[in-house]
XYZ file of C-alpha atoms in Angstrom:
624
model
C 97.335 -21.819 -2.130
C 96.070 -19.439 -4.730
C 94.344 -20.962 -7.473
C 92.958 -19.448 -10.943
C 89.294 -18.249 -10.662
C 88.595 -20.742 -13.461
C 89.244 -23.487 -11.800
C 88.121 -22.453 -8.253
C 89.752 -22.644 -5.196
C 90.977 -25.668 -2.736
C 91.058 -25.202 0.996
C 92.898 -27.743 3.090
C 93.447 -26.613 6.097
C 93.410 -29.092 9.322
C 94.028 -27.663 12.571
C 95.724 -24.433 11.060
C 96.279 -21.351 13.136
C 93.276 -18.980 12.571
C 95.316 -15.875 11.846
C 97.255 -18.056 8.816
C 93.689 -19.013 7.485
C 92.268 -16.164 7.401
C 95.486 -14.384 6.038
C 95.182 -17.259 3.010
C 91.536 -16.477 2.752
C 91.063 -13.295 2.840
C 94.772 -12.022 1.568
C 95.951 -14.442 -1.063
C 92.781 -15.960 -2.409
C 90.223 -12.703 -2.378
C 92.904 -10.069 -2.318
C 90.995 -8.011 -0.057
C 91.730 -5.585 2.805
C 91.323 -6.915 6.487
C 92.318 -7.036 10.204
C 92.638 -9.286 12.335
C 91.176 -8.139 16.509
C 93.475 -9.518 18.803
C 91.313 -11.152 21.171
C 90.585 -13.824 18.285
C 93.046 -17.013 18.923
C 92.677 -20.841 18.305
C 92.955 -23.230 15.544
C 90.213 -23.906 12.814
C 89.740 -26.513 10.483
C 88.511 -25.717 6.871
C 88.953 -28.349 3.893
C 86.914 -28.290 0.554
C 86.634 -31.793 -1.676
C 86.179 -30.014 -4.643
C 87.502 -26.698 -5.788
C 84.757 -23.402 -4.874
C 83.616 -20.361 -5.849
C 85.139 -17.135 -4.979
C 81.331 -16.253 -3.221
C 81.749 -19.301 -1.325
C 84.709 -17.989 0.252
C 83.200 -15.934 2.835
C 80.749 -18.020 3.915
C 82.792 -21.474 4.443
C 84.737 -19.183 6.729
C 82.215 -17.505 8.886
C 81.621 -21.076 9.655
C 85.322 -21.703 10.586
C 84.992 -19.132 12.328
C 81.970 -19.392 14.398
C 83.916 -22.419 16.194
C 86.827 -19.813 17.829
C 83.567 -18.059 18.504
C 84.280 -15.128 15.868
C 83.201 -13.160 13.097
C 83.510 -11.319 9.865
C 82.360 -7.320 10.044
C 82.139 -5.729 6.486
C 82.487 -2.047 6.927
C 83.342 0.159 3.752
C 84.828 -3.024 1.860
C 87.032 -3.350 4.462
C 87.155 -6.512 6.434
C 87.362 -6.995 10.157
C 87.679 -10.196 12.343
C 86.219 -9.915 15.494
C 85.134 -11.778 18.432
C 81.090 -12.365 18.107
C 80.523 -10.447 21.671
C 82.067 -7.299 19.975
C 80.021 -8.187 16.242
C 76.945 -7.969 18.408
C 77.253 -4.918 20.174
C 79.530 -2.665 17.279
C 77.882 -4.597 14.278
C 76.777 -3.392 11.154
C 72.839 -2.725 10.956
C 72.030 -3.985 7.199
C 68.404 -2.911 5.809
C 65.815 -5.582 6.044
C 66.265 -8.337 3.166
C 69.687 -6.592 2.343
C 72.249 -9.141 0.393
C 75.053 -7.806 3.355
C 78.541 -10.044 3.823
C 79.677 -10.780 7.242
C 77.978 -10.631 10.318
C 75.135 -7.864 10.385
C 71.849 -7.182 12.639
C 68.653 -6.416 10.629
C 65.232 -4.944 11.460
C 62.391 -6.872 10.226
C 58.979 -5.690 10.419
C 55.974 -8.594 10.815
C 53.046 -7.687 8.976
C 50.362 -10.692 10.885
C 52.372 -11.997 13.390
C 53.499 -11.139 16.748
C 56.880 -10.701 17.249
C 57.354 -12.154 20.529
C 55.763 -15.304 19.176
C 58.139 -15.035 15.650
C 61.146 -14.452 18.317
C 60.493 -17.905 20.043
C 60.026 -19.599 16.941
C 63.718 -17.933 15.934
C 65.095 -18.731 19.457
C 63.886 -22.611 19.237
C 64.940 -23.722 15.501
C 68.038 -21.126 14.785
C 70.078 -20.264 18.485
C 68.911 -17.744 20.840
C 71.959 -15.599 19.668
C 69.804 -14.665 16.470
C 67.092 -12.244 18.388
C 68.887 -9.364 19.017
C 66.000 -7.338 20.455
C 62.142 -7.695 19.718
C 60.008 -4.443 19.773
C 56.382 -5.331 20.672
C 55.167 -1.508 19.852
C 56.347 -1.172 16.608
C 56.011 -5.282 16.150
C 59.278 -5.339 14.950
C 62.086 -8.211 15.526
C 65.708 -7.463 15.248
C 67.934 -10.935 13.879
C 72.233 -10.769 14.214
C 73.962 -13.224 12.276
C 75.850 -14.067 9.542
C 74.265 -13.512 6.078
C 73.650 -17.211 5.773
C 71.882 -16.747 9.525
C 69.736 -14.021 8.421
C 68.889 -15.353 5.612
C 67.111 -18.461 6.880
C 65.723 -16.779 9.774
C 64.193 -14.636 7.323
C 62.904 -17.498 5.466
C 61.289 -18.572 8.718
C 59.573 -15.765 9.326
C 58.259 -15.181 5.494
C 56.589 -18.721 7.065
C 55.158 -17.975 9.406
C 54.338 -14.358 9.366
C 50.779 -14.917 6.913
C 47.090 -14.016 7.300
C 45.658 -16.741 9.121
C 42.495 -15.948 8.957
C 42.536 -15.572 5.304
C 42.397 -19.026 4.552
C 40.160 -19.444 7.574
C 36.519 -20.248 7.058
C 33.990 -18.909 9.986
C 30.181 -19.540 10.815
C 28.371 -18.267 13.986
C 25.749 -20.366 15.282
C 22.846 -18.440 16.633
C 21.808 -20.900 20.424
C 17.947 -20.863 21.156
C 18.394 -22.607 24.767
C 21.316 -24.034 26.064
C 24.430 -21.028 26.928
C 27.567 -21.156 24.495
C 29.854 -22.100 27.389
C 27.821 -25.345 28.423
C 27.332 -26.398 23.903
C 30.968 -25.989 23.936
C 31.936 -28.385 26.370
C 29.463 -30.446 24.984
C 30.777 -30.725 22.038
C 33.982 -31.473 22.804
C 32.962 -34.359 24.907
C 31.436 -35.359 21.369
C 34.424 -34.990 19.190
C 37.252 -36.488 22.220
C 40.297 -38.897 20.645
C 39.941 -40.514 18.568
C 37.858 -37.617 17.006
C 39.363 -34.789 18.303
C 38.624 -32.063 16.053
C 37.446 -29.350 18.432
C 40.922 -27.518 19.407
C 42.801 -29.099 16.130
C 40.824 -28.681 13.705
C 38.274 -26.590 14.506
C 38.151 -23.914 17.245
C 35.363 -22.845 19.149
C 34.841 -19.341 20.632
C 31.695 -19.176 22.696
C 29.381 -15.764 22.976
C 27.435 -15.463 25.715
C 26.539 -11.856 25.061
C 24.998 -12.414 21.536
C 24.139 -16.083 22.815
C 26.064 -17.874 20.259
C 29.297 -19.440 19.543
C 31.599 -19.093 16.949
C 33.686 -21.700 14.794
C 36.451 -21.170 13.153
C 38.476 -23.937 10.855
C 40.539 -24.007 7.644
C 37.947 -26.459 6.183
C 35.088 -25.664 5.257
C 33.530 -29.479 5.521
C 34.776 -29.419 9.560
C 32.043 -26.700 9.930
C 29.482 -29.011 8.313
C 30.261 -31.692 9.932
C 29.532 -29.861 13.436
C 26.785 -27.725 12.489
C 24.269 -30.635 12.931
C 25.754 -31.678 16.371
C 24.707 -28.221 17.521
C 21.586 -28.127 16.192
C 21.058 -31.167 18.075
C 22.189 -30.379 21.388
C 20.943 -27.398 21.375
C 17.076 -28.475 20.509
C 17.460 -31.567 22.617
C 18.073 -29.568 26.010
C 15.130 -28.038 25.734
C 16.176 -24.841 27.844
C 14.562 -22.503 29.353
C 10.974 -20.899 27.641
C 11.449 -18.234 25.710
C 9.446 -15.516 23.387
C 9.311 -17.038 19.850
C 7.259 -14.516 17.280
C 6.198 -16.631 13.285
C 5.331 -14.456 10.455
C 2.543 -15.781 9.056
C 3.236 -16.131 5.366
C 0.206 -17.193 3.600
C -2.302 -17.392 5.820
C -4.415 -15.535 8.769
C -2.696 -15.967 12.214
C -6.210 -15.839 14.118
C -6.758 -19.274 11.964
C -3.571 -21.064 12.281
C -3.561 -19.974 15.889
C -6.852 -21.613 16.399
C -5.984 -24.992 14.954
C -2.454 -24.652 16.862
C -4.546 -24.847 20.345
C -7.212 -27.136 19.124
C -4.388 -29.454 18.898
C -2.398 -28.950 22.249
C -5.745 -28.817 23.757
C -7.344 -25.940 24.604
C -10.712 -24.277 23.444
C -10.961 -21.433 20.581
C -13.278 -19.106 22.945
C -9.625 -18.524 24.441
C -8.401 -16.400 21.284
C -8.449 -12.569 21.063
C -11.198 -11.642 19.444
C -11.412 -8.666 16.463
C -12.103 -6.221 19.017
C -9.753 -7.161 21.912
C -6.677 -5.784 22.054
C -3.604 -8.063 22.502
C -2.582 -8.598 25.970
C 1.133 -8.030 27.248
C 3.089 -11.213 26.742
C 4.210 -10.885 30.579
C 0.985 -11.390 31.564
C -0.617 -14.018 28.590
C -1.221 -17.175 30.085
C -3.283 -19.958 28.480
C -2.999 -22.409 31.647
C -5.891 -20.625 33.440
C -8.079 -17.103 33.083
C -5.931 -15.286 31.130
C -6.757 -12.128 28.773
C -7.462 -14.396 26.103
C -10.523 -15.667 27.580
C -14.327 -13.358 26.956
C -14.808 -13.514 30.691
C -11.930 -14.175 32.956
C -14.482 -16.301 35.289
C -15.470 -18.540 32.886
C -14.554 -22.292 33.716
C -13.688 -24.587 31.432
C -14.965 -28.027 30.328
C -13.324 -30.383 32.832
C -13.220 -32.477 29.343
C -11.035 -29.695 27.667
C -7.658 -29.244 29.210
C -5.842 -25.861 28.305
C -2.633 -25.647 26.401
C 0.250 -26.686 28.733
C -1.391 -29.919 29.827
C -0.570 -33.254 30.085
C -0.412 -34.068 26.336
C 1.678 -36.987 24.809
C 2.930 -38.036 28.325
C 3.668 -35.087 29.328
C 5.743 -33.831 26.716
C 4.353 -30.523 27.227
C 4.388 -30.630 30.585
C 2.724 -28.096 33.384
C 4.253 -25.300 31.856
C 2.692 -25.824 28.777
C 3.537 -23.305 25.164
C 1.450 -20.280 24.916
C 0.462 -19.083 21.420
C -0.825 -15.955 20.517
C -2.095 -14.798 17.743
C -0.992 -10.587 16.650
C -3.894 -9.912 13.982
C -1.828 -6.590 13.481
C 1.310 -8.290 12.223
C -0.431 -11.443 10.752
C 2.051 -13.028 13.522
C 1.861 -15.612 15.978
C 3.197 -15.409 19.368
C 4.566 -18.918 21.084
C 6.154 -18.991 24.632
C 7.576 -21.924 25.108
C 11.232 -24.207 25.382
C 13.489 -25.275 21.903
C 11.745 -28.443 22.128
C 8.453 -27.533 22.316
C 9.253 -24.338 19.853
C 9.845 -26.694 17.056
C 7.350 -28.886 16.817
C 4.776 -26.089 16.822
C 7.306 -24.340 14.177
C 7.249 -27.426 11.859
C 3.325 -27.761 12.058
C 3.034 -24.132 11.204
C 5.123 -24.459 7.903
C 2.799 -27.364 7.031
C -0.067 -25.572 7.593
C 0.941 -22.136 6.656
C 1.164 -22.965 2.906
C -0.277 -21.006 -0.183
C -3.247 -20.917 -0.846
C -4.654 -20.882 -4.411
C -7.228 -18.221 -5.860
C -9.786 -18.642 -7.842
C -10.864 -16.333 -10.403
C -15.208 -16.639 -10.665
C -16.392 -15.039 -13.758
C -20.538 -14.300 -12.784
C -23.162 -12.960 -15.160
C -26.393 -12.732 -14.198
C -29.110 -12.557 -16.778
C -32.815 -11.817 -16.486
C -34.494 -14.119 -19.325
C -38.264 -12.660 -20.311
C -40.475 -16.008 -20.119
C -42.630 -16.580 -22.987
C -44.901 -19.097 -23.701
C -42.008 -21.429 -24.900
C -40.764 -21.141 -21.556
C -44.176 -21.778 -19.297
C -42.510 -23.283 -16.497
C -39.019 -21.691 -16.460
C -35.951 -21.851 -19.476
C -36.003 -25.226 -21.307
C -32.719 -25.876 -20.833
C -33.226 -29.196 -22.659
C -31.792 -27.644 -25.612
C -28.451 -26.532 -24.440
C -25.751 -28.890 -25.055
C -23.821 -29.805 -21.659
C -24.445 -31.679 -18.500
C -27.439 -30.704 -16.904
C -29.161 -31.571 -13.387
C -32.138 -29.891 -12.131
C -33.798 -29.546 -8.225
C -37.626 -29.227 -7.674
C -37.803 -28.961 -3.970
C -39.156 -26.074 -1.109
C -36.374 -26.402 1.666
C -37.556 -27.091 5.081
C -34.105 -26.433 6.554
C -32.836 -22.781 7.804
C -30.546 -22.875 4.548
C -31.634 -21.373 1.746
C -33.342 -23.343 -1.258
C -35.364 -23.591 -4.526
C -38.779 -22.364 -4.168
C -41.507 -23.973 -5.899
C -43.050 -23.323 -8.417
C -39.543 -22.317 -9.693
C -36.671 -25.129 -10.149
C -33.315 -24.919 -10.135
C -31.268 -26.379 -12.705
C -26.662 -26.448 -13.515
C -24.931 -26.645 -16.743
C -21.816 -27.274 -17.612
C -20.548 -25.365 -20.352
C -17.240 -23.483 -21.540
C -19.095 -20.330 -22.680
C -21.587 -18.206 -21.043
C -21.544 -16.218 -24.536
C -22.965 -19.322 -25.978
C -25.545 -19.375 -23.753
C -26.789 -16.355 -23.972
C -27.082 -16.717 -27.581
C -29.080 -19.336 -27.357
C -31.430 -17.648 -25.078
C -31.149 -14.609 -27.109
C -32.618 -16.333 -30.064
C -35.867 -17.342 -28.405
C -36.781 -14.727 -25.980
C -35.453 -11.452 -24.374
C -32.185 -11.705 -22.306
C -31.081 -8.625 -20.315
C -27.606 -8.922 -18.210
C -28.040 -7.457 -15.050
C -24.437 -8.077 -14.043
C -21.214 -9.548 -15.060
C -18.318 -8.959 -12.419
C -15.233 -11.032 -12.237
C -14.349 -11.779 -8.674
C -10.614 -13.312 -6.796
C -11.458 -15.070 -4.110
C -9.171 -17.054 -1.734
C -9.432 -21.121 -1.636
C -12.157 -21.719 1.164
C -13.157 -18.109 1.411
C -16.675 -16.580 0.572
C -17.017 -13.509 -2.147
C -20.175 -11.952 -2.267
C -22.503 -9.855 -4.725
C -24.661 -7.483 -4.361
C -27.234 -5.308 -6.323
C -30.018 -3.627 -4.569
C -31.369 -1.741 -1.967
C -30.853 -1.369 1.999
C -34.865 -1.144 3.157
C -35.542 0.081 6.558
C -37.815 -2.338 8.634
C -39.313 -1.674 12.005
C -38.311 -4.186 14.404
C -39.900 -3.159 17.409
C -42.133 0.039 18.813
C -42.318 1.189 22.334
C -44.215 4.086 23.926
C -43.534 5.447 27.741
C -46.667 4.806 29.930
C -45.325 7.149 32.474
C -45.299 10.496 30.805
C -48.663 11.134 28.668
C -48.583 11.714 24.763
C -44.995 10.253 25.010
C -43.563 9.861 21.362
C -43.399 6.400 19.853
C -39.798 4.920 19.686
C -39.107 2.502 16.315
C -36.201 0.022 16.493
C -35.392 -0.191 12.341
C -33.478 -2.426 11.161
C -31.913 -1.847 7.348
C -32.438 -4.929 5.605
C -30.451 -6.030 2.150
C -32.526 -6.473 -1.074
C -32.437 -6.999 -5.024
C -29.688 -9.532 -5.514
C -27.047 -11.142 -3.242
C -25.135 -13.754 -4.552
C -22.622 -15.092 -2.326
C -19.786 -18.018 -3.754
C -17.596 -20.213 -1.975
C -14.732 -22.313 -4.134
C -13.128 -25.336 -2.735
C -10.686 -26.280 -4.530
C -8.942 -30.004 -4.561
C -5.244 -30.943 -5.758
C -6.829 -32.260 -9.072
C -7.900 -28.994 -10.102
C -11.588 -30.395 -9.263
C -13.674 -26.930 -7.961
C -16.427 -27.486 -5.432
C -18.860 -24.266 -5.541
C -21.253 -23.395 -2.957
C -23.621 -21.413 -3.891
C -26.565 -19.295 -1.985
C -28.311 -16.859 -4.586
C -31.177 -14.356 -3.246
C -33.201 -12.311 -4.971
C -35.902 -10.411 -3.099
C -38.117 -7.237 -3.906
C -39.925 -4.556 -1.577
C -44.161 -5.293 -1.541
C -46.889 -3.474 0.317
C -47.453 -5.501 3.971
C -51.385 -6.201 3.128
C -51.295 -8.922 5.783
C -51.335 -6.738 9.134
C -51.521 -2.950 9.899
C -47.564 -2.877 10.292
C -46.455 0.741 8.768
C -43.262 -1.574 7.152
C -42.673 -3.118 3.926
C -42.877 -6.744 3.102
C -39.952 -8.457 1.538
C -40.407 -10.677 -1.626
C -37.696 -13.523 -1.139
C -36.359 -16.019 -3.859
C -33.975 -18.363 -2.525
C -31.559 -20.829 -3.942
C -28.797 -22.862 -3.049
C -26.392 -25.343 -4.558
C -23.102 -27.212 -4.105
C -21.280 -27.923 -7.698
C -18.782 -29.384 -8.648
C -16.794 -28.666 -11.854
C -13.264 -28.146 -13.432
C -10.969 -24.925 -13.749
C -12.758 -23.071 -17.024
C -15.829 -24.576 -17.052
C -19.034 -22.821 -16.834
C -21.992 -23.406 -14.325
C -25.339 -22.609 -14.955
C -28.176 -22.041 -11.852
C -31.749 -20.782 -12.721
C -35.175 -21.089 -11.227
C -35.994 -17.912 -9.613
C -38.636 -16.627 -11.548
C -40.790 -13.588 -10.950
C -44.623 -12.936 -11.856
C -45.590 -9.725 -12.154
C -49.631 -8.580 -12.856
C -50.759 -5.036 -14.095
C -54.142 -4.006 -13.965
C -55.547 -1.132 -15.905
C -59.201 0.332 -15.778
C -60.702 3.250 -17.508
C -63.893 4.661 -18.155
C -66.533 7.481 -17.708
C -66.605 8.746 -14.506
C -69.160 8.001 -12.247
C -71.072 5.982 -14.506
C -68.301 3.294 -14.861
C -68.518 2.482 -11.586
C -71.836 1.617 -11.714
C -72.137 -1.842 -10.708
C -73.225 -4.513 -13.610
C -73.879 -1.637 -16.423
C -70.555 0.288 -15.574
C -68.685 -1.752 -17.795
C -70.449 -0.612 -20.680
C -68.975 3.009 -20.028
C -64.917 2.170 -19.579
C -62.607 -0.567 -20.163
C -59.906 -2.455 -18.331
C -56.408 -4.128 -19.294
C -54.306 -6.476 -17.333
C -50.775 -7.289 -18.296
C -48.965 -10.142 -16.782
C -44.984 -10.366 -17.237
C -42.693 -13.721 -15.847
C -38.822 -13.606 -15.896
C -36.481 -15.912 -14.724
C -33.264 -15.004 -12.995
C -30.228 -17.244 -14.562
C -26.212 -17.363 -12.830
C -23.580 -18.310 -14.920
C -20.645 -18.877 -13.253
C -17.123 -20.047 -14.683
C -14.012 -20.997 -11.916
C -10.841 -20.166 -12.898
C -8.465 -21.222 -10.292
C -4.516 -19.846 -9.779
C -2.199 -21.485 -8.050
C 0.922 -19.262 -9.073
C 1.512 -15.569 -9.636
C 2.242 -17.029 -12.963
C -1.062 -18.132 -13.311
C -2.650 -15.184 -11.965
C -0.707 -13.182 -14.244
C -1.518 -14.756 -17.609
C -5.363 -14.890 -16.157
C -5.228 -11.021 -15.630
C -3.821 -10.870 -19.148
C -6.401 -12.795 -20.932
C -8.846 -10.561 -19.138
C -7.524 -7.226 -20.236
C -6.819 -8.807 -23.734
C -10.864 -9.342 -24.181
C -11.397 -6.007 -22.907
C -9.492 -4.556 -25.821
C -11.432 -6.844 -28.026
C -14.395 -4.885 -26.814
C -13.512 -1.427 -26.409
C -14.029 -0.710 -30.534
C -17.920 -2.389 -29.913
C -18.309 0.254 -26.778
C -16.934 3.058 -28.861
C -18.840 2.817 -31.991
C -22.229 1.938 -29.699
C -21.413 4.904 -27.757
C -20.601 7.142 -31.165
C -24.335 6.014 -32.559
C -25.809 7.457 -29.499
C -24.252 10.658 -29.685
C -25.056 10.707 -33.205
C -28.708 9.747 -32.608
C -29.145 12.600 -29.871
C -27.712 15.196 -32.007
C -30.197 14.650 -35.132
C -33.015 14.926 -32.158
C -31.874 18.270 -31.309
């Protein structure tokens, strides 16, 4: 029955012939133009509860119809019942995601997934009469159906056809000893019910060729919760040795190397020396002569085992690491296992640390000795803390000589100082250098001369009026100072100090054609805080002048000569005083903001140089 659109439509048919249905369907109710194939028989049921649509028409009876195993073809608005066989093979093709009427086959191209695999999934859930055809080339799926049909299996595959790996999260673990194929099996012996993450969760592609594995989960915290697990497993097998090469960061490698095999064992003669070259790894062994030793026949102390003995119960075992150091690279070279590998890795970062710099600020000041000062400075009058020595070392080091004394000061100014001095005597500066020096490292002055002494003579007795052969040797002179700062994690700076000052004298002793050198020796551990001053004196010099003059002949006449001339002798003492101020840098920061300070006093200066250096000029040009 026909009912107003209005209202809707009622459809109460039970058991009704399907030619009269779809005569009241698609003839009285939609008013539309169709055909019925003759092949389509059978009796349909189709009953509403509550009036419908007029778009609900169609669909309520495609599904009628799908039990008589036919279907509605929409071709040029006409309408055409057919049996499904014949919709399948003479269908309409609709464009993908086209709103098409009746029963239609459309093309729908995957953009991530397979279509084979999207074609199963249709198959499974919707009727293996939805896949029409599947082309893997063009990865391209072909759905028939209804437009109810295609419209959830495309719905389906907008599911299921997505990115992934987009939401994926990935991480590649880099294996030191034990082969990706063995650490995966490992770990999923780890993670079995009821932790079974490894194949749910997270999935594990191993690498043998970059000799890693690869993980692969949606989140991010599975990856976490693995990582450690590897690290584990693959440290704890210890593996087989392999070539390990540490960039030394702050340090030498020839030292840390050193202390590396003075703790597995073996004796520092074994490292490469400044003039050896580095021996192929293939061939470096540190279990017996190897090209680390100075002579390869060279036994050892039975006392000193070498590296790759028994140490800690044999945790080192016969084949023992190797380590290396590469003074070209500031690197260190370590065969050995994962095991083994990181524990010399972890003492390297302790040791390989940075190390602060000091900053020493010398002047050294030649102080004209008066009668005021008889026995050296009277340093009694500067205020500061003050300790003196009054010694003559016996020992091979060097030390105060008497009658001189040695004597430190702590101050904050060596300006003050010399001010001080200035007012009572004569003070010349014979040097003021600022020096960086690394924490437990040596910097040295010096100002003078290199004086050639002979060390030996030989003459050949064979061959008659042979020439005489000298062995010279070119020995240092004027002064040396040499400092070494040690400084503590209190700031607390520990200074030794060896201060020489020697001069070149006539030999009047023997008939050696070679100089004599004048030595004054002193040396001094001090200790002292970042910015404060220390003070050394003591050396002093004595120097006598004699002077005669007179009529010639007759002032050398003994007794009466002196009548006819006259003679002068001048006598001059000086003192030799180091002040030295630490200034120690732990940071570039520091360092910075020291370098600063020091440029900032030079500026301070550089109007006092120019002006001195303009009164010269003018002074020379009024002489010409």
């Amino acid at each position: 029955m026909k009912y107003d659109v209005r209202n809707g439509y009622n459809l109460a048919f039970v058991d009704a012939d399907v030619r009269r249905v779809v005569d009241a369907v698609l003839g009285a109710m939609m008013d539309v133009d169709y055909s019925v194939d003759p092949a389509v028989t059978g009796t349909v049921t189709l009953k509403t509860a509550r009036p419908v649509t007029r778009e609900s028409l169609i669909p309520l009876l495609e599904d009628a119809l799908r039990s008589v195993g036919a279907a509605i073809i929409v071709q040029d608005g006409r309408y055409r019942v057919v049996s499904k066989e014949r919709a399948r093979t003479g269908g309409v093709v609709a464009a993908e995601g086209a709103s098409l009427s009746g029963y239609a086959t459309e093309v729908v191209m995957l953009k991530n997934a397979t279509a084979s695999e999207i074609g199963k999934l249709i198959e499974q859930f919707l009727g293996k009469e939805m896949v029409a055809a599947i082309d893997p080339a063009r990865n391209q799926i072909l759905i028939s159906g209804t437009e109810s049909d295609r419209s959830a299996a495309r719905a389906m595959i907008a599911r299921f056809d997505v990115d992934a790996l987009a939401s994926m999260n990935f991480q590649t673990f880099r294996l030191d000893n034990v082969d990706p194929e063995t650490l995966s099996r490992d770990l999923q012996a780890v993670f079995k019910p009821p932790f079974n993450i490894i194949g749910t969760r997270v999935r594990l592609i191993p690498l043998p060729r970059l000799r890693s594995i690869m993980a692969i989960a949606a989140d991010a915290s599975d990856l976490a919760r693995i990582e450690p697990w590897i690290r584990r497993l693959d440290a704890g097998a210890g593996g087989r040795p392999k070539l390990y090469s540490y960039t030394v960061q702050n340090g030498r490698a020839r030292d840390l190397a050193s202390a590396l095999q003075r703790v597995l064992g073996t004796s520092t003669s074994t490292l490469l020396s400044t003039s050896t070259p580095l021996p192929p790894v293939s061939t470096t062994s540190l279990n017996s002569a190897s090209p680390l030793d100075t002579s390869s026949t060279t036994e050892r102390p039975s006392s000193t085992p070498a590296v790759g003995g028994d140490i800690d119960n044999g945790s080192f075992g016969g084949n023992g690491p190797r380590i290396v150091p590469n003074e070209e690279t500031n690197s260190i070279l370590i065969y050995a296992d994962g095991e083994q590998y990181e524990l010399i890795r972890e003492a390297l970062e302790k040791l390989d640390r940075p190390v602060a710099q000091v900053l020493i600020e010398a002047t050294l000041a030649e102080v004209t000795l008066t009668k005021d000062f008889d026995l050296g400075v009277d340093w009694s009058f500067l205020d500061g803390k003050s300790s003196f020595d009054l010694r003559n070392g016996a020992t091979a080091a060097p030390a105060a000589i008497f009658p001189g004394f040695s004597y430190g000061y702590s101050s904050a100014s060596a300006k003050v100082v010399l001010n001080a001095l200035q007012s009572k005597t004569d003070v010349k500066v014979l040097s003021a250098p600022r020096l960086i020096v690394l924490n437990n490292q040596t910097a040295t002055l010096q100002v003078g001369d290199q004086v050639p002494i002979v060390t030996q003579q030989a003459q050949s007795v064979v061959s008659p009026g042979a020439p005489i052969v000298n062995n010279v040797e070119l020995r240092d002179t004027g002064v040396i100072l040499k400092v070494t700062p040690r400084v503590n994690e209190s700031g607390v700076v520990t200074l030794d100090i060896a201060q020489e000052v020697s001069d070149v004298a006539r030999t009047t002793t023997s008939g050696i054609n070679s100089p004599t050198i004048q030595q004054r020796r002193l040396a001094s551990t001090v200790t002292t805080r970042s910015g404060q001053m220390i003070a050394l004196g003591g050396l002093i010099r004595e120097a006598t002048t004699k002077n005669k003059s007179g009529v010639p002949l007759l002032s050398q006449i003994p007794i009466i000569g002196s009548a006819f001339g006259g003679q002068t002798t001048n006598a001059t003492r000086t003192e030799l005083i180091i002040l030295l101020t630490p200034i120690v840098m732990r940071s570039p920061e520091e360092t910075a903001t020291t370098v600063r300070d020091i440029i900032d006093r030079l500026d301070q200066t550089r109007p006092i140089v120019d002006r001195a250096r303009s009164r010269q000029v003018e002074g020379a040009t009024q002489t010409n």
